[in-house]
Short mmCIF file of C-alpha atoms and ligand atoms in Angstrom, two decimals:
data_model
loop_
_atom_site.label_atom_id
_atom_site.label_comp_id
_atom_site.label_asym_id
_atom_site.label_seq_id
_atom_site.Cartn_x
_atom_site.Cartn_y
_atom_site.Cartn_z
CA MET A 205 70.03 68.92 112.67
CA LYS A 206 72.79 67.09 110.06
CA ILE A 207 73.99 69.41 107.20
CA SER A 208 76.28 68.25 104.90
CA PHE A 209 78.76 71.37 103.12
CA ILE A 210 80.35 71.14 100.03
CA GLY A 211 83.31 73.97 99.70
CA LEU A 212 84.70 75.11 101.60
CA GLY A 213 86.53 78.13 100.36
CA HIS A 214 86.89 82.07 101.15
CA MET A 215 83.22 82.00 102.05
CA GLY A 216 81.74 78.14 102.16
CA GLY A 217 84.48 77.13 104.84
CA PRO A 218 83.28 80.62 107.25
CA MET A 219 79.13 79.59 106.78
CA ALA A 220 80.49 76.44 107.25
CA LEU A 221 82.12 77.34 111.29
CA ASN A 222 78.69 79.46 111.49
CA LEU A 223 76.70 76.02 111.14
CA HIS A 224 79.42 74.79 113.12
CA ARG A 225 78.94 76.89 115.90
CA ALA A 226 75.54 77.20 116.15
CA GLY A 227 75.39 73.43 116.96
CA HIS A 228 74.65 71.96 113.70
CA ALA A 229 76.20 68.56 113.30
CA LEU A 230 78.52 68.18 110.43
CA GLY A 231 80.20 66.37 107.63
CA ALA A 232 82.03 69.03 105.37
CA PHE A 233 84.03 68.63 102.00
CA ASP A 234 85.84 70.58 98.91
CA LEU A 235 87.91 69.07 96.63
CA SER A 236 91.56 70.88 98.10
CA ALA A 237 93.18 69.69 100.41
CA GLU A 238 94.32 72.44 102.41
CA ALA A 239 90.82 74.30 102.86
CA CYS A 240 89.91 70.93 104.31
CA GLY A 241 93.12 70.89 106.33
CA LYS A 242 92.22 75.42 107.58
CA LEU A 243 89.18 74.13 108.07
CA ALA A 244 89.75 71.13 109.69
CA ALA A 245 92.21 72.51 112.01
CA GLU A 246 89.27 75.51 113.30
CA GLY A 247 87.10 71.77 114.80
CA LEU A 248 85.23 71.45 111.48
CA PRO A 249 84.88 67.65 110.96
CA VAL A 250 85.86 66.81 106.73
CA ALA A 251 85.24 64.03 105.19
CA ALA A 252 87.39 61.82 102.66
CA SER A 253 84.52 62.24 99.68
CA ALA A 254 81.59 64.74 99.24
CA ALA A 255 79.22 61.32 99.47
CA ASP A 256 81.16 60.69 101.97
CA THR A 257 78.97 63.55 104.03
CA LEU A 258 75.78 62.34 103.22
CA ASP A 259 74.73 60.20 105.88
CA GLY A 260 72.20 61.11 107.72
CA ALA A 261 71.98 64.15 106.28
CA GLU A 262 68.64 66.81 106.24
CA VAL A 263 70.01 69.37 104.26
CA VAL A 264 72.82 69.54 101.99
CA ILE A 265 74.60 73.25 101.13
CA SER A 266 76.94 73.53 98.15
CA MET A 267 79.61 76.86 97.66
CA LEU A 268 81.58 76.43 94.34
CA PRO A 269 82.96 78.46 92.35
CA ALA A 270 80.73 78.59 88.91
CA SER A 271 78.25 76.27 87.06
CA ALA A 272 80.23 73.58 85.80
CA HIS A 273 80.93 72.56 89.20
CA VAL A 274 77.70 72.29 90.21
CA GLU A 275 76.86 70.75 87.01
CA ALA A 276 79.68 67.93 87.46
CA LEU A 277 78.87 67.52 91.60
CA TYR A 278 75.29 66.82 91.39
CA LEU A 279 74.43 66.13 87.90
CA GLY A 280 77.58 63.66 87.41
CA GLY A 281 78.73 62.90 83.17
CA GLU A 282 81.69 62.00 81.92
CA GLY A 283 81.91 58.74 84.31
CA ARG A 284 82.03 61.14 87.19
CA PRO A 285 79.45 59.77 89.80
CA SER A 286 76.34 62.09 90.25
CA LEU A 287 75.34 62.82 93.75
CA MET A 288 72.12 63.72 93.49
CA GLU A 289 71.46 59.93 92.87
CA ARG A 290 73.79 59.81 96.52
CA ILE A 291 71.46 62.01 98.48
CA GLN A 292 68.28 60.39 99.68
CA PRO A 293 64.51 61.28 99.05
CA GLY A 294 62.95 64.04 101.34
CA THR A 295 66.81 66.04 101.36
CA LEU A 296 66.53 69.60 100.80
CA VAL A 297 69.58 71.28 98.39
CA ILE A 298 70.66 74.33 99.20
CA ASP A 299 73.32 75.74 96.97
CA SER A 300 74.21 78.80 96.90
CA SER A 301 77.12 79.14 94.68
CA THR A 302 76.41 82.23 91.64
CA ILE A 303 76.17 79.91 88.98
CA ALA A 304 73.92 80.72 85.69
CA ALA A 305 69.75 80.20 86.45
CA ALA A 306 69.62 77.65 83.86
CA THR A 307 72.08 75.44 85.66
CA SER A 308 70.44 75.76 89.19
CA ARG A 309 67.00 74.81 87.20
CA ARG A 310 68.53 72.12 85.83
CA VAL A 311 69.75 70.26 89.33
CA ALA A 312 66.00 72.16 90.60
CA GLU A 313 64.44 69.32 87.83
CA ALA A 314 66.72 66.32 88.82
CA GLY A 315 66.39 66.89 92.43
CA ALA A 316 62.41 67.10 91.91
CA ARG A 317 62.85 63.18 89.48
CA ARG A 318 64.30 61.62 92.59
CA GLY A 319 62.29 63.44 95.59
CA VAL A 320 64.92 66.03 96.53
CA ALA A 321 64.02 69.80 96.82
CA VAL A 322 65.93 71.63 95.74
CA ILE A 323 66.79 75.61 96.09
CA ASP A 324 69.87 78.56 94.65
CA ALA A 325 70.02 80.79 97.39
CA PRO A 326 73.30 82.59 96.71
CA VAL A 327 74.53 85.18 98.82
CA SER A 328 75.79 88.99 98.78
CA GLY A 329 77.70 90.09 101.75
CA GLY A 330 81.23 89.08 100.96
CA THR A 331 83.94 87.73 103.18
CA GLY A 332 83.15 89.72 105.81
CA GLY A 333 79.62 89.06 105.52
CA ALA A 334 79.80 85.29 105.75
CA VAL A 335 82.54 85.01 108.80
CA ALA A 336 80.06 87.44 110.66
CA GLY A 337 77.36 85.55 109.26
CA THR A 338 75.37 89.10 108.53
CA LEU A 339 75.01 87.00 104.37
CA THR A 340 71.83 88.36 102.44
CA PHE A 341 70.24 85.48 100.36
CA MET A 342 68.40 85.85 96.95
CA VAL A 343 65.93 82.29 97.00
CA GLY A 344 64.44 80.83 94.01
CA GLY A 345 62.44 77.77 94.42
CA ALA A 346 58.69 76.51 95.93
CA ALA A 347 57.73 79.45 99.08
CA ALA A 348 57.93 75.73 101.69
CA ASP A 349 60.95 75.12 100.52
CA LEU A 350 62.67 78.56 102.10
CA GLU A 351 60.59 77.64 105.47
CA ARG A 352 62.40 74.49 105.40
CA ALA A 353 65.62 76.43 104.86
CA ARG A 354 64.51 79.50 106.75
CA PRO A 355 66.04 78.35 110.37
CA VAL A 356 69.92 77.30 108.50
CA LEU A 357 69.80 79.72 106.63
CA GLU A 358 69.45 82.42 109.28
CA LYS A 359 72.58 81.27 111.05
CA MET A 360 74.59 82.36 108.23
CA GLY A 361 72.92 85.59 107.40
CA SER A 362 70.87 88.09 108.73
CA ASN A 363 68.70 88.82 104.83
CA ILE A 364 67.09 86.38 103.22
CA PHE A 365 64.26 86.91 100.26
CA HIS A 366 62.20 84.92 97.62
CA ALA A 367 62.76 85.97 94.22
CA GLY A 368 60.98 83.64 92.61
CA GLY A 369 60.90 79.99 91.09
CA PRO A 370 63.59 77.97 90.57
CA GLY A 371 66.63 79.85 89.21
CA ALA A 372 65.35 83.19 90.00
CA GLY A 373 67.95 83.46 92.79
CA GLN A 374 70.99 83.63 90.42
CA THR A 375 69.15 86.10 88.39
CA ALA A 376 68.08 88.54 91.74
CA LYS A 377 72.04 87.41 92.29
CA ILE A 378 73.84 88.47 88.68
CA CYS A 379 71.79 92.22 88.68
CA ASN A 380 73.30 92.57 91.92
CA ASN A 381 76.77 91.98 91.12
CA MET A 382 76.68 93.60 87.68
CA LEU A 383 75.58 97.23 89.41
CA LEU A 384 78.15 95.87 92.04
CA GLY A 385 81.17 95.83 89.47
CA ILE A 386 80.33 98.72 87.96
CA LEU A 387 79.90 100.62 90.72
CA MET A 388 83.31 99.82 92.16
CA ILE A 389 85.17 101.06 88.47
CA GLY A 390 82.89 104.16 89.27
CA THR A 391 84.31 104.51 92.41
CA SER A 392 87.64 103.69 91.41
CA GLU A 393 87.61 105.76 88.57
CA ALA A 394 86.16 108.60 91.21
CA LEU A 395 89.26 108.27 93.27
CA ALA A 396 91.58 108.28 90.85
CA LEU A 397 90.90 111.59 89.67
CA GLY A 398 90.81 113.21 93.14
CA VAL A 399 94.64 111.76 93.78
CA ALA A 400 95.58 112.78 90.40
CA ASN A 401 94.65 115.72 91.65
CA GLY A 402 96.35 116.21 95.18
CA LEU A 403 93.33 114.79 96.92
CA ASP A 404 93.69 112.33 100.31
CA PRO A 405 92.53 109.30 99.40
CA LYS A 406 90.86 109.16 103.46
CA VAL A 407 89.20 112.60 102.97
CA LEU A 408 88.04 111.80 99.70
CA SER A 409 86.07 108.98 100.63
CA GLU A 410 84.24 110.51 103.59
CA ILE A 411 82.84 113.14 101.49
CA MET A 412 81.88 111.06 98.81
CA ARG A 413 80.96 108.80 101.74
CA ARG A 414 78.50 111.32 102.74
CA SER A 415 77.19 112.69 99.42
CA SER A 416 75.51 111.58 96.47
CA GLY A 417 77.96 109.10 95.16
CA GLY A 418 77.73 107.22 98.84
CA ASN A 419 78.01 103.27 97.59
CA TRP A 420 78.22 99.86 99.11
CA ALA A 421 82.44 100.12 97.70
CA LEU A 422 82.69 103.45 99.84
CA GLU A 423 80.86 102.31 102.91
CA LYS A 424 82.75 99.09 103.16
CA TYR A 425 84.93 98.00 100.57
CA ASN A 426 86.77 100.75 99.69
CA PRO A 427 89.46 100.13 96.54
CA MET A 428 92.26 102.53 97.59
CA PRO A 429 95.28 100.83 100.07
CA GLY A 430 95.17 102.65 102.94
CA VAL A 431 91.45 103.91 103.30
CA MET A 432 89.85 100.76 105.37
CA ASP A 433 92.11 98.35 106.91
CA ALA A 434 89.39 95.59 106.35
CA ALA A 435 89.24 95.88 103.16
CA PRO A 436 91.25 93.78 100.69
CA ALA A 437 92.91 97.00 99.43
CA SER A 438 94.36 97.09 102.76
CA LYS A 439 95.72 93.46 102.27
CA GLY A 440 97.38 93.62 98.79
CA TYR A 441 93.91 92.83 97.12
CA ALA A 442 94.39 89.05 99.31
CA GLY A 443 91.28 87.08 99.97
CA GLY A 444 87.94 89.03 98.77
CA PHE A 445 85.61 88.63 95.89
CA GLY A 446 88.31 87.56 93.06
CA THR A 447 88.28 89.28 89.72
CA ASP A 448 87.88 85.99 87.90
CA LEU A 449 84.66 85.04 89.64
CA MET A 450 83.04 89.16 89.26
CA LEU A 451 84.19 88.27 85.52
CA LYS A 452 81.97 84.81 85.80
CA ASP A 453 78.75 86.95 87.27
CA LEU A 454 78.67 89.80 84.65
CA GLY A 455 79.85 87.00 81.67
CA LEU A 456 76.23 85.94 82.93
CA ALA A 457 74.63 88.79 83.39
CA GLN A 458 75.36 89.48 79.21
CA GLU A 459 74.20 85.76 79.08
CA SER A 460 71.29 86.49 80.63
CA ALA A 461 71.02 90.20 79.20
CA ILE A 462 71.44 88.98 74.93
CA ALA A 463 68.47 85.69 75.99
CA VAL A 464 65.89 88.63 76.62
CA ARG A 465 67.33 91.02 74.26
CA ALA A 466 67.66 93.76 77.63
CA ALA A 467 70.31 96.64 77.00
CA THR A 468 72.96 96.57 79.38
CA PRO A 469 75.94 98.80 78.02
CA LEU A 470 77.47 99.26 81.48
CA GLY A 471 77.58 95.73 82.22
CA GLY A 472 79.11 94.87 79.25
CA LEU A 473 81.89 97.20 79.36
CA ALA A 474 82.64 96.75 82.78
CA ARG A 475 82.79 92.89 81.84
CA SER A 476 85.13 94.11 79.34
CA LEU A 477 87.52 96.09 81.92
CA TYR A 478 87.13 92.65 84.54
CA ALA A 479 88.64 90.64 81.62
CA ALA A 480 91.66 93.01 80.94
CA HIS A 481 92.23 93.16 84.23
CA SER A 482 92.15 89.27 84.11
CA LEU A 483 94.60 88.76 81.22
CA ALA A 484 97.20 91.26 83.37
CA GLY A 485 97.66 88.85 85.79
CA HIS A 486 95.64 89.75 88.77
CA GLY A 487 92.58 87.70 88.22
CA ALA A 488 92.98 85.81 91.78
CA LEU A 489 93.20 89.23 92.83
CA ASP A 490 89.93 90.92 95.03
CA PHE A 491 87.71 92.44 92.22
CA SER A 492 88.53 95.96 93.82
CA SER A 493 92.32 95.67 92.77
CA VAL A 494 90.50 96.92 88.71
CA ILE A 495 91.48 100.54 90.72
CA ARG A 496 95.21 98.95 89.03
CA MET A 497 94.01 99.77 85.46
CA LEU A 498 93.15 103.30 86.48
CA ARG A 499 95.89 105.09 88.71
CA LYS A 500 99.52 105.42 88.23
CA ALA A 501 102.38 102.55 90.04
P1 NAD B 163 86.24 79.68 96.42
O1 NAD B 163 87.33 79.62 95.09
O2 NAD B 163 87.52 80.23 97.67
O3 NAD B 163 85.57 78.36 97.01
C1 NAD B 163 85.47 77.63 96.08
C2 NAD B 163 85.38 76.05 96.78
O4 NAD B 163 85.11 74.95 96.21
C3 NAD B 163 87.55 75.97 96.18
O5 NAD B 163 87.65 75.84 97.23
C4 NAD B 163 87.16 74.69 95.39
O6 NAD B 163 88.07 73.85 96.07
C5 NAD B 163 85.75 73.85 96.11
N1 NAD B 163 85.02 72.57 94.56
C6 NAD B 163 84.96 73.44 93.46
N2 NAD B 163 84.45 72.06 93.24
C7 NAD B 163 84.27 71.17 94.01
C8 NAD B 163 83.93 70.22 94.21
N3 NAD B 163 83.06 69.43 93.04
N4 NAD B 163 83.98 69.36 95.49
C9 NAD B 163 84.21 69.66 97.04
N5 NAD B 163 84.55 71.37 96.77
C10 NAD B 163 85.09 71.72 95.29
O7 NAD B 163 84.90 80.45 95.96
P2 NAD B 163 84.04 81.34 97.13
O8 NAD B 163 85.19 82.72 96.94
O9 NAD B 163 84.09 81.26 98.23
O10 NAD B 163 83.03 81.64 96.39
C11 NAD B 163 82.37 80.38 95.91
C12 NAD B 163 80.40 80.87 94.98
O11 NAD B 163 80.37 82.24 95.77
C13 NAD B 163 80.97 81.71 94.09
O12 NAD B 163 80.31 81.33 93.13
C14 NAD B 163 81.47 82.87 94.53
O13 NAD B 163 80.99 83.36 92.97
C15 NAD B 163 79.96 83.28 95.00
N6 NAD B 163 80.30 84.61 96.28
C16 NAD B 163 81.14 85.00 95.80
C17 NAD B 163 81.80 86.27 96.94
C18 NAD B 163 83.35 86.53 97.92
O14 NAD B 163 83.46 87.36 98.10
N7 NAD B 163 84.22 86.06 97.21
C19 NAD B 163 80.37 86.78 96.89
C20 NAD B 163 79.63 86.05 97.23
C21 NAD B 163 78.96 85.27 96.24
#
């Protein structure tokens, strides 16, 4: 199958490589020359523009930072061309970026007008899951379109859920990430408290991991440096899931909470704490660096 892949960052890069290695013919593009160069060095065919990836593509996948990027790419505006107008009718678009559900619905409507099926398929599992091909996909859109996408999604992930109609994948994703953002702060607080009282962070982590405080951060993504070799915390919080991306997701969760008058007090507090962490100059660091707010330097 010929696939167009747009957005080759921390997540998109390894996802595109997994499709390439599975034998799909890829046309890939990123606005960043650095990202393109890195993937070209790994053997991925990189195009000169997003439109140049479309030739013969049956599926278009995008993995972009936020709503504004997805809107600019597919819908254009302010003098920019719309990629949707260049995509052939009958093509399937899979947008895996985490964005506002309303934006996903607008892109799906633009696709429907052109005869292009669109699903939102944001992911969970981090950069480790993207590299290993074990991501969880949360899909919004028609069930038949998900079935068309499934063979492609299976090359990048091991769990595929149909959350509901257009935008439902995004709603599931921001609920999950609001919980993750809160859990990371709670886990950081508990670890910082134990270490300040003289405990070894590895020992405390193992105790809590196997006790009632056990959670994903303790399992796979410990925020304390030196506890897990593969976690961003042990690499100076480089790579991983940026604080500013977590801040964006918590903002989306709050917007959605306001729209339905839901009470999300811890989600709101978590957004404020990541915002303060970002304002202190840590927006590009992995979100687990939020532990730095809670312990002595
Ligand atoms: P990233 O910033 O590393 O990569 C995004 C890439 O998109 C960048 O390389 C950027 O140059 C490119 N881009 C932006 N606009 C473009 C355009 N118009 N055309 C082509 N390329 C364009 O971000 P990421 O960490 O890969 O995250 C991507 C998405 O996945 C985000 O929505 C994020 O919230 C979500 N996500 C990230 C993680 C994670 O652990 N990093 C986990 C789950 C979900």
